Amino acid sequence: MDILALWCMKTMKKINNFNKSYITVQVDSLEGEKILNYLWNKNVSVKNIKRNNAFSITLEISVSDYLHLKEAVKKVKGKVKILHRKGINFFYLRLSTRKLLIAGIAAFFFILYYLSSFIWSVDINTDKYLAPLEVRNILKSYGIMVGSKKGSIDVLKVEEKLVADIDEIMWVKVRIEGSMLTVDIVERQEPPKIKEKEYTGDLVAKKSGVINRIYTSAGTPVKQLGTVVDKGELIVKGQEGKEGMEFSVKAEGKIYATTFYEEFTKVPLSITSKRRTGNKQVRYGVNVNNNKIYIKKSLNNYTTYDKIEENWGIFIKETYYETEEVEEATDTDTVIKELQNKITLNLDRGVKILDITPEVKKQEKEYEIRVLVTVEEDIAESQVVATETETEKEDESPET
């Protein structure tokens, strides 16, 4: 009980301190000490006493003790001036003179509370096949849409209706989060389809090359390592089993072969390019409605030049760099690099580059440049062959 009483006393003290309001005043008088003695005799709490000069002091007292201060100042024929006010009472006093502000704040919170009772967003999350628009239209038929009152929505009943009305839904969760209605849907999964029997087929070369390695998981190779094959040539036959007991399969595997890629071009022995001489001219101006007005006109006497324009709002800066044409020998290394990149950038990721061979022939007026890239890659291509049964069905289909 003693602890509770002590806590109550401390709380009341804090409340009293909170409700107290103080003022800072300036007292002008030749007898400032008499004023302070009078206040102390009246048990008035005085804080932050500061002497400004021989005739003026500044102090802080409670609003409730202000009358004692005025009485003391009046006795010594001095003057008192309020410099600053602080405290919750002054805040209430200022609010009482601003009734429209209080009414506006109250109206704002009321409108905010009222608007929070409506749904302002509908978020629908589905899996793969069910369109959110379809679910949104179903919810509209229930009377649930943007602008609906939250109190009129029973999320459990909405869940039951959605499961009953949409066959694709296996499970649904409807929740109201703030002013948003969220609908999370898990769709029914169709049972996996049984994979139909595949056709038989062979592996052929999708491009010409020299066979290096053959890896097969089904089928019988008909080519030896080191054999040169052309595009479309049979390499692995879709057949297995001993002689006389063969049966057809779909050939599967990888066939690694050395293949070649080539690029060819002709370039002149020399090329003419532009180069800056080091001379430049600068002029400044403003751009008003696409009309350029220059502060200082400078004459551009350059025959050929590069122009760079910089803009800072309406202000512009134009720099002219004089250029001249220079004839330079063609850099064949750069051309070779371009042809090489043209080949390698189009190669598949699994292709292994074995060798790059450039060839440069200088003619009377030009260079003939050829780049040959030797690579190792999988050239296997499946060639499906229809079975006799399927062929008969295709033949009989027009008659039926």
mmCIF file of C-alpha atoms in Angstrom:
data_model
loop_
_atom_site.group_PDB
_atom_site.id
_atom_site.type_symbol
_atom_site.label_atom_id
_atom_site.label_comp_id
_atom_site.label_asym_id
_atom_site.label_seq_id
_atom_site.Cartn_x
_atom_site.Cartn_y
_atom_site.Cartn_z
ATOM 1 C CA MET A 1 0.000 0.000 0.000
ATOM 2 C CA ASP A 2 2.868 2.383 0.845
ATOM 3 C CA ILE A 3 4.369 1.790 -2.627
ATOM 4 C CA LEU A 4 0.997 2.472 -4.276
ATOM 5 C CA ALA A 5 0.540 5.688 -2.285
ATOM 6 C CA LEU A 6 4.033 6.848 -3.214
ATOM 7 C CA TRP A 7 3.364 6.140 -6.881
ATOM 8 C CA CYS A 8 0.096 8.088 -6.742
ATOM 9 C CA MET A 9 1.843 11.061 -5.133
ATOM 10 C CA LYS A 10 4.540 11.102 -7.796
ATOM 11 C CA THR A 11 1.939 10.861 -10.538
ATOM 12 C CA MET A 12 -0.091 13.755 -9.124
ATOM 13 C CA LYS A 13 3.082 15.797 -8.832
ATOM 14 C CA LYS A 14 3.888 15.183 -12.495
ATOM 15 C CA ILE A 15 0.346 16.172 -13.485
ATOM 16 C CA ASN A 16 0.590 19.382 -11.446
ATOM 17 C CA ASN A 17 3.955 20.206 -13.007
ATOM 18 C CA PHE A 18 2.493 19.564 -16.428
ATOM 19 C CA ASN A 19 -0.462 21.881 -15.805
ATOM 20 C CA LYS A 20 1.723 24.688 -14.386
ATOM 21 C CA SER A 21 2.365 27.602 -16.676
ATOM 22 C CA TYR A 22 5.241 30.034 -16.342
ATOM 23 C CA ILE A 23 6.006 33.484 -17.618
ATOM 24 C CA THR A 24 9.307 35.273 -18.043
ATOM 25 C CA VAL A 25 9.072 38.933 -17.072
ATOM 26 C CA GLN A 26 11.333 41.964 -17.072
ATOM 27 C CA VAL A 27 11.077 44.245 -14.009
ATOM 28 C CA ASP A 28 12.381 47.807 -14.275
ATOM 29 C CA SER A 29 12.934 49.368 -10.865
ATOM 30 C CA LEU A 30 15.657 50.904 -8.704
ATOM 31 C CA GLU A 31 14.640 48.647 -5.815
ATOM 32 C CA GLY A 32 14.772 45.192 -7.399
ATOM 33 C CA GLU A 33 15.975 43.575 -4.161
ATOM 34 C CA LYS A 34 12.866 44.757 -2.299
ATOM 35 C CA ILE A 35 10.692 43.110 -4.966
ATOM 36 C CA LEU A 36 12.523 39.798 -4.608
ATOM 37 C CA ASN A 37 12.313 39.933 -0.782
ATOM 38 C CA TYR A 38 8.592 40.626 -0.994
ATOM 39 C CA LEU A 39 8.075 37.612 -3.280
ATOM 40 C CA TRP A 40 10.106 35.317 -1.042
ATOM 41 C CA ASN A 41 8.110 36.457 2.008
ATOM 42 C CA LYS A 42 4.936 35.483 0.094
ATOM 43 C CA ASN A 43 6.465 32.009 -0.620
ATOM 44 C CA VAL A 44 6.532 32.782 -4.336
ATOM 45 C CA SER A 45 8.869 30.499 -6.317
ATOM 46 C CA VAL A 46 11.201 32.629 -8.445
ATOM 47 C CA LYS A 47 13.546 31.007 -11.016
ATOM 48 C CA ASN A 48 16.205 32.066 -13.497
ATOM 49 C CA ILE A 49 16.867 35.479 -11.953
ATOM 50 C CA LYS A 50 19.129 37.576 -14.170
ATOM 51 C CA ARG A 51 20.223 41.177 -13.646
ATOM 52 C CA ASN A 52 20.288 43.030 -16.934
ATOM 53 C CA ASN A 53 21.654 46.285 -15.485
ATOM 54 C CA ALA A 54 21.391 48.394 -12.327
ATOM 55 C CA PHE A 55 17.740 49.217 -13.038
ATOM 56 C CA SER A 56 16.398 45.984 -14.660
ATOM 57 C CA ILE A 57 16.117 42.280 -13.767
ATOM 58 C CA THR A 58 14.613 39.283 -15.575
ATOM 59 C CA LEU A 59 12.949 36.415 -13.722
ATOM 60 C CA GLU A 60 10.546 33.498 -14.206
ATOM 61 C CA ILE A 61 7.467 32.885 -12.006
ATOM 62 C CA SER A 62 4.253 30.888 -12.125
ATOM 63 C CA VAL A 63 1.196 32.496 -13.669
ATOM 64 C CA SER A 64 -0.654 32.039 -10.366
ATOM 65 C CA ASP A 65 1.943 34.242 -8.621
ATOM 66 C CA TYR A 66 1.787 37.048 -11.178
ATOM 67 C CA LEU A 67 -0.574 39.126 -9.011
ATOM 68 C CA HIS A 68 1.953 39.070 -6.136
ATOM 69 C CA LEU A 69 4.613 40.326 -8.539
ATOM 70 C CA LYS A 70 2.408 43.186 -9.770
ATOM 71 C CA GLU A 71 1.634 44.149 -6.196
ATOM 72 C CA ALA A 72 5.347 44.242 -5.317
ATOM 73 C CA VAL A 73 6.227 46.284 -8.421
ATOM 74 C CA LYS A 74 3.418 48.722 -7.685
ATOM 75 C CA LYS A 75 4.748 49.360 -4.185
ATOM 76 C CA VAL A 76 8.176 50.407 -5.473
ATOM 77 C CA LYS A 77 6.652 52.287 -8.432
ATOM 78 C CA GLY A 78 8.368 50.113 -11.025
ATOM 79 C CA LYS A 79 7.327 48.606 -14.326
ATOM 80 C CA VAL A 80 6.824 44.977 -15.367
ATOM 81 C CA LYS A 81 6.863 43.550 -18.895
ATOM 82 C CA ILE A 82 6.010 39.976 -19.926
ATOM 83 C CA LEU A 83 8.698 38.608 -22.264
ATOM 84 C CA HIS A 84 7.748 34.967 -22.742
ATOM 85 C CA ARG A 85 4.948 32.538 -21.875
ATOM 86 C CA LYS A 86 5.146 28.773 -21.617
ATOM 87 C CA GLY A 87 2.840 26.034 -20.355
ATOM 88 C CA ILE A 88 -0.114 23.921 -21.335
ATOM 89 C CA ASN A 89 -2.590 26.553 -20.168
ATOM 90 C CA PHE A 90 -1.341 29.031 -22.756
ATOM 91 C CA PHE A 91 -1.646 26.320 -25.399
ATOM 92 C CA TYR A 92 -5.295 25.769 -24.445
ATOM 93 C CA LEU A 93 -5.827 29.520 -24.472
ATOM 94 C CA ARG A 94 -4.480 29.802 -28.023
ATOM 95 C CA LEU A 95 -6.624 26.893 -29.151
ATOM 96 C CA SER A 96 -9.736 28.469 -27.681
ATOM 97 C CA THR A 97 -9.234 31.416 -30.054
ATOM 98 C CA ARG A 98 -8.844 29.107 -33.069
ATOM 99 C CA LYS A 99 -12.102 27.224 -33.114
ATOM 100 C CA LEU A 100 -12.048 26.787 -36.891
ATOM 101 C CA LEU A 101 -8.675 25.045 -36.675
ATOM 102 C CA ILE A 102 -9.969 22.646 -34.024
ATOM 103 C CA ALA A 103 -13.095 22.005 -36.067
ATOM 104 C CA GLY A 104 -10.994 21.330 -39.171
ATOM 105 C CA ILE A 105 -8.757 18.840 -37.349
ATOM 106 C CA ALA A 106 -11.784 17.057 -35.917
ATOM 107 C CA ALA A 107 -13.434 16.933 -39.357
ATOM 108 C CA PHE A 108 -10.223 15.557 -40.908
ATOM 109 C CA PHE A 109 -9.999 12.670 -38.451
ATOM 110 C CA PHE A 110 -13.718 11.965 -38.794
ATOM 111 C CA ILE A 111 -13.462 11.801 -42.605
ATOM 112 C CA LEU A 112 -10.342 9.642 -42.336
ATOM 113 C CA TYR A 113 -12.131 7.258 -39.991
ATOM 114 C CA TYR A 114 -15.203 7.163 -42.238
ATOM 115 C CA LEU A 115 -13.192 6.487 -45.412
ATOM 116 C CA SER A 116 -11.258 3.693 -43.665
ATOM 117 C CA SER A 117 -14.508 1.747 -43.366
ATOM 118 C CA PHE A 118 -14.558 1.148 -47.153
ATOM 119 C CA ILE A 119 -12.588 -1.151 -49.488
ATOM 120 C CA TRP A 120 -10.323 0.922 -51.744
ATOM 121 C CA SER A 121 -8.244 -1.843 -53.345
ATOM 122 C CA VAL A 122 -8.848 -5.481 -54.362
ATOM 123 C CA ASP A 123 -5.688 -7.609 -54.759
ATOM 124 C CA ILE A 124 -6.211 -11.035 -56.389
ATOM 125 C CA ASN A 125 -3.391 -13.614 -56.515
ATOM 126 C CA THR A 126 -3.869 -16.736 -58.660
ATOM 127 C CA ASP A 127 -1.577 -19.520 -59.924
ATOM 128 C CA LYS A 128 -1.311 -20.117 -63.686
ATOM 129 C CA TYR A 129 -4.579 -20.621 -65.504
ATOM 130 C CA LEU A 130 -7.278 -18.725 -63.595
ATOM 131 C CA ALA A 131 -7.398 -15.074 -64.646
ATOM 132 C CA PRO A 132 -7.665 -12.463 -61.854
ATOM 133 C CA LEU A 133 -10.185 -10.568 -64.027
ATOM 134 C CA GLU A 134 -12.536 -13.553 -63.910
ATOM 135 C CA VAL A 135 -12.385 -13.646 -60.110
ATOM 136 C CA ARG A 136 -12.868 -9.868 -59.961
ATOM 137 C CA ASN A 137 -16.058 -10.137 -62.036
ATOM 138 C CA ILE A 138 -17.373 -12.910 -59.754
ATOM 139 C CA LEU A 139 -16.713 -10.683 -56.710
ATOM 140 C CA LYS A 140 -18.619 -7.841 -58.404
ATOM 141 C CA SER A 141 -21.602 -10.164 -58.806
ATOM 142 C CA TYR A 142 -21.451 -10.628 -55.009
ATOM 143 C CA GLY A 143 -21.500 -6.840 -54.594
ATOM 144 C CA ILE A 144 -17.826 -6.715 -53.579
ATOM 145 C CA MET A 145 -15.778 -4.073 -55.355
ATOM 146 C CA VAL A 146 -13.847 -0.884 -54.736
ATOM 147 C CA GLY A 147 -16.070 1.316 -52.575
ATOM 148 C CA SER A 148 -17.854 -1.505 -50.741
ATOM 149 C CA LYS A 149 -18.204 -1.185 -46.962
ATOM 150 C CA LYS A 150 -15.961 -3.514 -44.996
ATOM 151 C CA GLY A 151 -18.690 -4.265 -42.490
ATOM 152 C CA SER A 152 -20.918 -5.771 -45.209
ATOM 153 C CA ILE A 153 -18.316 -8.387 -46.255
ATOM 154 C CA ASP A 154 -18.278 -11.808 -44.559
ATOM 155 C CA VAL A 155 -14.929 -13.231 -45.693
ATOM 156 C CA LEU A 156 -15.829 -16.818 -44.730
ATOM 157 C CA LYS A 157 -18.997 -16.776 -46.844
ATOM 158 C CA VAL A 158 -17.094 -15.194 -49.740
ATOM 159 C CA GLU A 159 -14.552 -18.050 -49.589
ATOM 160 C CA GLU A 160 -17.340 -20.664 -49.683
ATOM 161 C CA LYS A 161 -19.049 -18.983 -52.644
ATOM 162 C CA LEU A 162 -15.834 -18.734 -54.670
ATOM 163 C CA VAL A 163 -15.010 -22.422 -54.166
ATOM 164 C CA ALA A 164 -18.585 -23.368 -55.137
ATOM 165 C CA ASP A 165 -18.813 -21.105 -58.208
ATOM 166 C CA ILE A 166 -15.325 -21.613 -59.718
ATOM 167 C CA ASP A 167 -14.351 -25.237 -60.377
ATOM 168 C CA GLU A 168 -10.668 -24.389 -60.829
ATOM 169 C CA ILE A 169 -10.299 -23.262 -57.193
ATOM 170 C CA MET A 170 -9.042 -25.839 -54.698
ATOM 171 C CA TRP A 171 -8.432 -23.432 -51.800
ATOM 172 C CA VAL A 172 -8.997 -19.717 -51.296
ATOM 173 C CA LYS A 173 -8.193 -17.225 -48.557
ATOM 174 C CA VAL A 174 -10.033 -13.880 -48.380
ATOM 175 C CA ARG A 175 -8.811 -11.283 -45.913
ATOM 176 C CA ILE A 176 -9.386 -7.573 -45.251
ATOM 177 C CA GLU A 177 -6.129 -5.789 -44.503
ATOM 178 C CA GLY A 178 -6.695 -2.123 -43.775
ATOM 179 C CA SER A 179 -8.579 -0.786 -46.791
ATOM 180 C CA MET A 180 -7.428 -3.641 -49.070
ATOM 181 C CA LEU A 181 -9.270 -6.878 -49.815
ATOM 182 C CA THR A 182 -6.771 -9.651 -50.633
ATOM 183 C CA VAL A 183 -7.792 -12.888 -52.334
ATOM 184 C CA ASP A 184 -5.195 -15.695 -52.481
ATOM 185 C CA ILE A 185 -6.194 -18.660 -54.649
ATOM 186 C CA VAL A 186 -4.646 -22.108 -55.067
ATOM 187 C CA GLU A 187 -5.834 -23.804 -58.256
ATOM 188 C CA ARG A 188 -6.613 -27.454 -58.761
ATOM 189 C CA GLN A 189 -3.823 -29.400 -60.414
ATOM 190 C CA GLU A 190 -4.767 -31.703 -63.266
ATOM 191 C CA PRO A 191 -3.383 -35.245 -63.006
ATOM 192 C CA PRO A 192 -0.204 -35.729 -65.082
ATOM 193 C CA LYS A 193 -0.744 -37.009 -68.585
ATOM 194 C CA ILE A 194 0.787 -40.353 -69.466
ATOM 195 C CA LYS A 195 3.545 -39.817 -71.981
ATOM 196 C CA GLU A 196 2.635 -41.410 -75.262
ATOM 197 C CA LYS A 197 5.059 -43.709 -76.984
ATOM 198 C CA GLU A 198 7.509 -41.704 -79.102
ATOM 199 C CA TYR A 199 8.249 -42.338 -82.725
ATOM 200 C CA THR A 200 11.405 -44.097 -83.755
ATOM 201 C CA GLY A 201 14.102 -42.047 -85.381
ATOM 202 C CA ASP A 202 17.768 -41.636 -86.345
ATOM 203 C CA LEU A 203 20.487 -39.150 -85.473
ATOM 204 C CA VAL A 204 21.849 -37.261 -88.467
ATOM 205 C CA ALA A 205 24.450 -34.493 -88.835
ATOM 206 C CA LYS A 206 22.965 -31.022 -88.661
ATOM 207 C CA LYS A 207 26.150 -29.648 -90.294
ATOM 208 C CA SER A 208 29.301 -30.917 -91.966
ATOM 209 C CA GLY A 209 32.309 -31.879 -89.857
ATOM 210 C CA VAL A 210 34.843 -34.518 -88.732
ATOM 211 C CA ILE A 211 33.524 -36.897 -86.042
ATOM 212 C CA ASN A 212 35.602 -36.891 -82.836
ATOM 213 C CA ARG A 213 33.374 -38.644 -80.273
ATOM 214 C CA ILE A 214 30.039 -40.474 -80.270
ATOM 215 C CA TYR A 215 27.965 -40.980 -77.105
ATOM 216 C CA THR A 216 24.669 -42.846 -77.463
ATOM 217 C CA SER A 217 22.007 -43.890 -74.960
ATOM 218 C CA ALA A 218 19.870 -45.528 -77.681
ATOM 219 C CA GLY A 219 20.542 -46.546 -81.275
ATOM 220 C CA THR A 220 23.487 -47.989 -83.219
ATOM 221 C CA PRO A 221 26.344 -45.827 -84.637
ATOM 222 C CA VAL A 222 27.036 -46.367 -88.348
ATOM 223 C CA LYS A 223 30.042 -44.011 -88.647
ATOM 224 C CA GLN A 224 33.562 -44.362 -87.297
ATOM 225 C CA LEU A 225 35.603 -41.741 -85.446
ATOM 226 C CA GLY A 226 37.548 -39.468 -87.799
ATOM 227 C CA THR A 227 34.944 -39.820 -90.563
ATOM 228 C CA VAL A 228 34.017 -36.707 -92.531
ATOM 229 C CA VAL A 229 30.225 -36.308 -92.683
ATOM 230 C CA ASP A 230 28.043 -33.914 -94.636
ATOM 231 C CA LYS A 231 24.947 -32.159 -93.408
ATOM 232 C CA GLY A 232 21.965 -34.569 -93.176
ATOM 233 C CA GLU A 233 24.132 -37.738 -93.301
ATOM 234 C CA LEU A 234 23.082 -40.651 -91.047
ATOM 235 C CA ILE A 235 25.355 -41.219 -88.017
ATOM 236 C CA VAL A 236 23.307 -43.195 -85.445
ATOM 237 C CA LYS A 237 20.581 -45.510 -86.704
ATOM 238 C CA GLY A 238 17.420 -45.884 -84.651
ATOM 239 C CA GLN A 239 17.777 -49.660 -84.314
ATOM 240 C CA GLU A 240 19.111 -52.092 -81.698
ATOM 241 C CA GLY A 241 19.409 -55.847 -81.232
ATOM 242 C CA LYS A 242 21.394 -58.688 -82.778
ATOM 243 C CA GLU A 243 21.221 -59.608 -86.437
ATOM 244 C CA GLY A 244 17.847 -61.092 -87.213
ATOM 245 C CA MET A 245 16.369 -59.773 -83.957
ATOM 246 C CA GLU A 246 16.539 -56.054 -84.547
ATOM 247 C CA PHE A 247 13.897 -53.668 -83.189
ATOM 248 C CA SER A 248 13.321 -49.976 -83.796
ATOM 249 C CA VAL A 249 14.085 -47.323 -81.163
ATOM 250 C CA LYS A 250 14.401 -43.560 -81.075
ATOM 251 C CA ALA A 251 18.132 -42.878 -81.343
ATOM 252 C CA GLU A 252 19.444 -40.589 -78.623
ATOM 253 C CA GLY A 253 22.922 -39.297 -77.858
ATOM 254 C CA LYS A 254 25.564 -36.686 -78.635
ATOM 255 C CA ILE A 255 27.958 -36.551 -81.564
ATOM 256 C CA TYR A 256 30.944 -34.245 -81.115
ATOM 257 C CA ALA A 257 32.658 -33.208 -84.315
ATOM 258 C CA THR A 258 35.159 -30.655 -85.555
ATOM 259 C CA THR A 259 33.376 -27.991 -87.594
ATOM 260 C CA PHE A 260 34.474 -24.807 -89.294
ATOM 261 C CA TYR A 261 33.101 -21.251 -89.439
ATOM 262 C CA GLU A 262 34.422 -18.694 -91.911
ATOM 263 C CA GLU A 263 34.004 -14.945 -92.493
ATOM 264 C CA PHE A 264 35.439 -13.019 -95.456
ATOM 265 C CA THR A 265 35.649 -9.317 -96.293
ATOM 266 C CA LYS A 266 37.496 -6.812 -98.480
ATOM 267 C CA VAL A 267 38.776 -3.462 -97.168
ATOM 268 C CA PRO A 268 40.754 -0.645 -98.870
ATOM 269 C CA LEU A 269 44.491 -0.260 -98.218
ATOM 270 C CA SER A 270 43.903 3.097 -96.504
ATOM 271 C CA ILE A 271 40.975 4.995 -95.058
ATOM 272 C CA THR A 272 40.259 8.697 -94.588
ATOM 273 C CA SER A 273 39.255 9.788 -91.102
ATOM 274 C CA LYS A 274 38.612 13.060 -89.273
ATOM 275 C CA ARG A 275 41.011 14.323 -86.595
ATOM 276 C CA ARG A 276 40.821 17.436 -84.414
ATOM 277 C CA THR A 277 43.538 20.014 -85.036
ATOM 278 C CA GLY A 278 43.422 21.498 -81.507
ATOM 279 C CA ASN A 279 41.747 24.772 -82.541
ATOM 280 C CA LYS A 280 38.348 25.580 -81.087
ATOM 281 C CA GLN A 281 35.819 28.412 -80.786
ATOM 282 C CA VAL A 282 33.213 28.889 -78.041
ATOM 283 C CA ARG A 283 30.089 31.022 -77.944
ATOM 284 C CA TYR A 284 27.340 31.471 -75.335
ATOM 285 C CA GLY A 285 23.691 32.315 -75.611
ATOM 286 C CA VAL A 286 20.131 31.696 -74.450
ATOM 287 C CA ASN A 287 17.393 29.544 -75.957
ATOM 288 C CA VAL A 288 13.923 31.121 -75.767
ATOM 289 C CA ASN A 289 11.140 29.107 -77.419
ATOM 290 C CA ASN A 290 13.692 27.371 -79.671
ATOM 291 C CA ASN A 291 15.068 30.747 -80.738
ATOM 292 C CA LYS A 292 18.780 31.009 -79.971
ATOM 293 C CA ILE A 293 20.124 34.406 -79.042
ATOM 294 C CA TYR A 294 23.899 34.588 -78.718
ATOM 295 C CA ILE A 295 25.500 36.921 -76.196
ATOM 296 C CA LYS A 296 28.652 37.250 -78.258
ATOM 297 C CA LYS A 297 28.718 36.277 -81.888
ATOM 298 C CA SER A 298 31.878 34.525 -82.953
ATOM 299 C CA LEU A 299 32.663 33.836 -86.576
ATOM 300 C CA ASN A 300 33.090 30.142 -87.374
ATOM 301 C CA ASN A 301 35.708 29.941 -90.121
ATOM 302 C CA TYR A 302 36.274 26.197 -89.905
ATOM 303 C CA THR A 303 35.578 24.176 -93.051
ATOM 304 C CA THR A 304 35.048 20.950 -91.135
ATOM 305 C CA TYR A 305 34.383 20.816 -87.421
ATOM 306 C CA ASP A 306 32.778 18.946 -84.546
ATOM 307 C CA LYS A 307 30.050 20.837 -82.698
ATOM 308 C CA ILE A 308 29.231 20.153 -79.040
ATOM 309 C CA GLU A 309 26.264 21.916 -77.431
ATOM 310 C CA GLU A 310 25.708 22.085 -73.661
ATOM 311 C CA ASN A 311 22.444 23.280 -72.045
ATOM 312 C CA TRP A 312 21.798 24.669 -68.554
ATOM 313 C CA GLY A 313 18.125 25.556 -68.607
ATOM 314 C CA ILE A 314 17.748 28.375 -71.085
ATOM 315 C CA PHE A 315 21.500 29.017 -71.217
ATOM 316 C CA ILE A 316 23.525 27.300 -73.935
ATOM 317 C CA LYS A 317 27.184 26.855 -74.744
ATOM 318 C CA GLU A 318 28.402 25.833 -78.208
ATOM 319 C CA THR A 319 31.961 24.629 -78.780
ATOM 320 C CA TYR A 320 33.367 24.171 -82.291
ATOM 321 C CA TYR A 321 36.445 21.943 -82.719
ATOM 322 C CA GLU A 322 38.259 22.282 -86.056
ATOM 323 C CA THR A 323 38.900 18.965 -87.799
ATOM 324 C CA GLU A 324 40.938 17.829 -90.780
ATOM 325 C CA GLU A 325 40.860 14.760 -92.950
ATOM 326 C CA VAL A 326 43.782 12.377 -92.454
ATOM 327 C CA GLU A 327 44.531 9.356 -94.572
ATOM 328 C CA GLU A 328 45.632 6.364 -92.491
ATOM 329 C CA ALA A 329 46.632 2.830 -93.347
ATOM 330 C CA THR A 330 43.918 0.272 -92.654
ATOM 331 C CA ASP A 331 44.422 -1.585 -89.392
ATOM 332 C CA THR A 332 44.008 -5.202 -90.493
ATOM 333 C CA ASP A 333 44.235 -6.457 -86.907
ATOM 334 C CA THR A 334 41.085 -4.527 -86.042
ATOM 335 C CA VAL A 335 39.248 -5.982 -89.056
ATOM 336 C CA ILE A 336 40.370 -9.499 -88.097
ATOM 337 C CA LYS A 337 39.094 -8.929 -84.564
ATOM 338 C CA GLU A 338 35.713 -7.775 -85.890
ATOM 339 C CA LEU A 339 35.343 -10.850 -88.119
ATOM 340 C CA GLN A 340 36.377 -13.099 -85.243
ATOM 341 C CA ASN A 341 33.800 -11.530 -82.923
ATOM 342 C CA LYS A 342 31.138 -11.842 -85.598
ATOM 343 C CA ILE A 343 31.704 -15.627 -85.594
ATOM 344 C CA THR A 344 32.249 -16.298 -81.890
ATOM 345 C CA LEU A 345 29.342 -14.175 -80.638
ATOM 346 C CA ASN A 346 26.902 -16.310 -82.632
ATOM 347 C CA LEU A 347 28.223 -19.632 -81.322
ATOM 348 C CA ASP A 348 26.277 -21.663 -78.772
ATOM 349 C CA ARG A 349 27.513 -21.728 -75.191
ATOM 350 C CA GLY A 350 28.502 -25.391 -75.347
ATOM 351 C CA VAL A 351 30.767 -24.912 -78.392
ATOM 352 C CA LYS A 352 34.508 -25.324 -77.737
ATOM 353 C CA ILE A 353 36.847 -23.165 -79.863
ATOM 354 C CA LEU A 354 39.873 -25.137 -81.042
ATOM 355 C CA ASP A 355 41.680 -22.704 -83.323
ATOM 356 C CA ILE A 356 41.355 -19.276 -84.992
ATOM 357 C CA THR A 357 43.224 -18.810 -88.282
ATOM 358 C CA PRO A 358 43.315 -15.370 -89.933
ATOM 359 C CA GLU A 359 44.510 -14.862 -93.508
ATOM 360 C CA VAL A 360 45.358 -11.477 -95.076
ATOM 361 C CA LYS A 361 46.065 -11.038 -98.809
ATOM 362 C CA LYS A 362 47.209 -7.647 -100.068
ATOM 363 C CA GLN A 363 45.959 -6.807 -103.552
ATOM 364 C CA GLU A 364 46.604 -3.741 -105.680
ATOM 365 C CA LYS A 365 43.947 -1.522 -104.036
ATOM 366 C CA GLU A 366 42.586 -3.582 -101.162
ATOM 367 C CA TYR A 367 43.071 -6.277 -98.556
ATOM 368 C CA GLU A 368 41.274 -9.623 -98.747
ATOM 369 C CA ILE A 369 40.817 -10.806 -95.143
ATOM 370 C CA ARG A 370 39.539 -14.232 -94.188
ATOM 371 C CA VAL A 371 39.054 -15.653 -90.666
ATOM 372 C CA LEU A 372 38.577 -19.400 -90.117
ATOM 373 C CA VAL A 373 37.402 -20.576 -86.668
ATOM 374 C CA THR A 374 37.730 -24.281 -85.882
ATOM 375 C CA VAL A 375 35.418 -25.552 -83.128
ATOM 376 C CA GLU A 376 34.170 -28.767 -81.575
ATOM 377 C CA GLU A 377 30.403 -29.056 -81.077
ATOM 378 C CA ASP A 378 27.492 -31.456 -80.892
ATOM 379 C CA ILE A 379 26.151 -31.934 -84.429
ATOM 380 C CA ALA A 380 23.505 -34.552 -83.563
ATOM 381 C CA GLU A 381 20.028 -33.841 -84.926
ATOM 382 C CA SER A 382 17.062 -36.114 -84.328
ATOM 383 C CA GLN A 383 15.231 -37.255 -87.457
ATOM 384 C CA VAL A 384 11.871 -38.761 -86.503
ATOM 385 C CA VAL A 385 10.574 -41.677 -88.571
ATOM 386 C CA ALA A 386 6.865 -42.577 -88.452
ATOM 387 C CA THR A 387 5.980 -46.209 -87.661
ATOM 388 C CA GLU A 388 3.953 -48.329 -90.039
ATOM 389 C CA THR A 389 0.877 -48.185 -87.722
ATOM 390 C CA GLU A 390 0.912 -44.407 -87.687
ATOM 391 C CA THR A 391 1.323 -44.334 -91.427
ATOM 392 C CA GLU A 392 -1.764 -46.535 -91.884
ATOM 393 C CA LYS A 393 -3.789 -44.211 -89.631
ATOM 394 C CA GLU A 394 -2.724 -41.238 -91.697
ATOM 395 C CA ASP A 395 -3.703 -43.025 -94.905
ATOM 396 C CA GLU A 396 -7.095 -44.108 -93.549
ATOM 397 C CA SER A 397 -7.991 -40.754 -92.024
ATOM 398 C CA PRO A 398 -9.257 -39.129 -95.272
ATOM 399 C CA GLU A 399 -11.634 -42.100 -95.899
ATOM 400 C CA THR A 400 -13.168 -41.843 -92.442
#
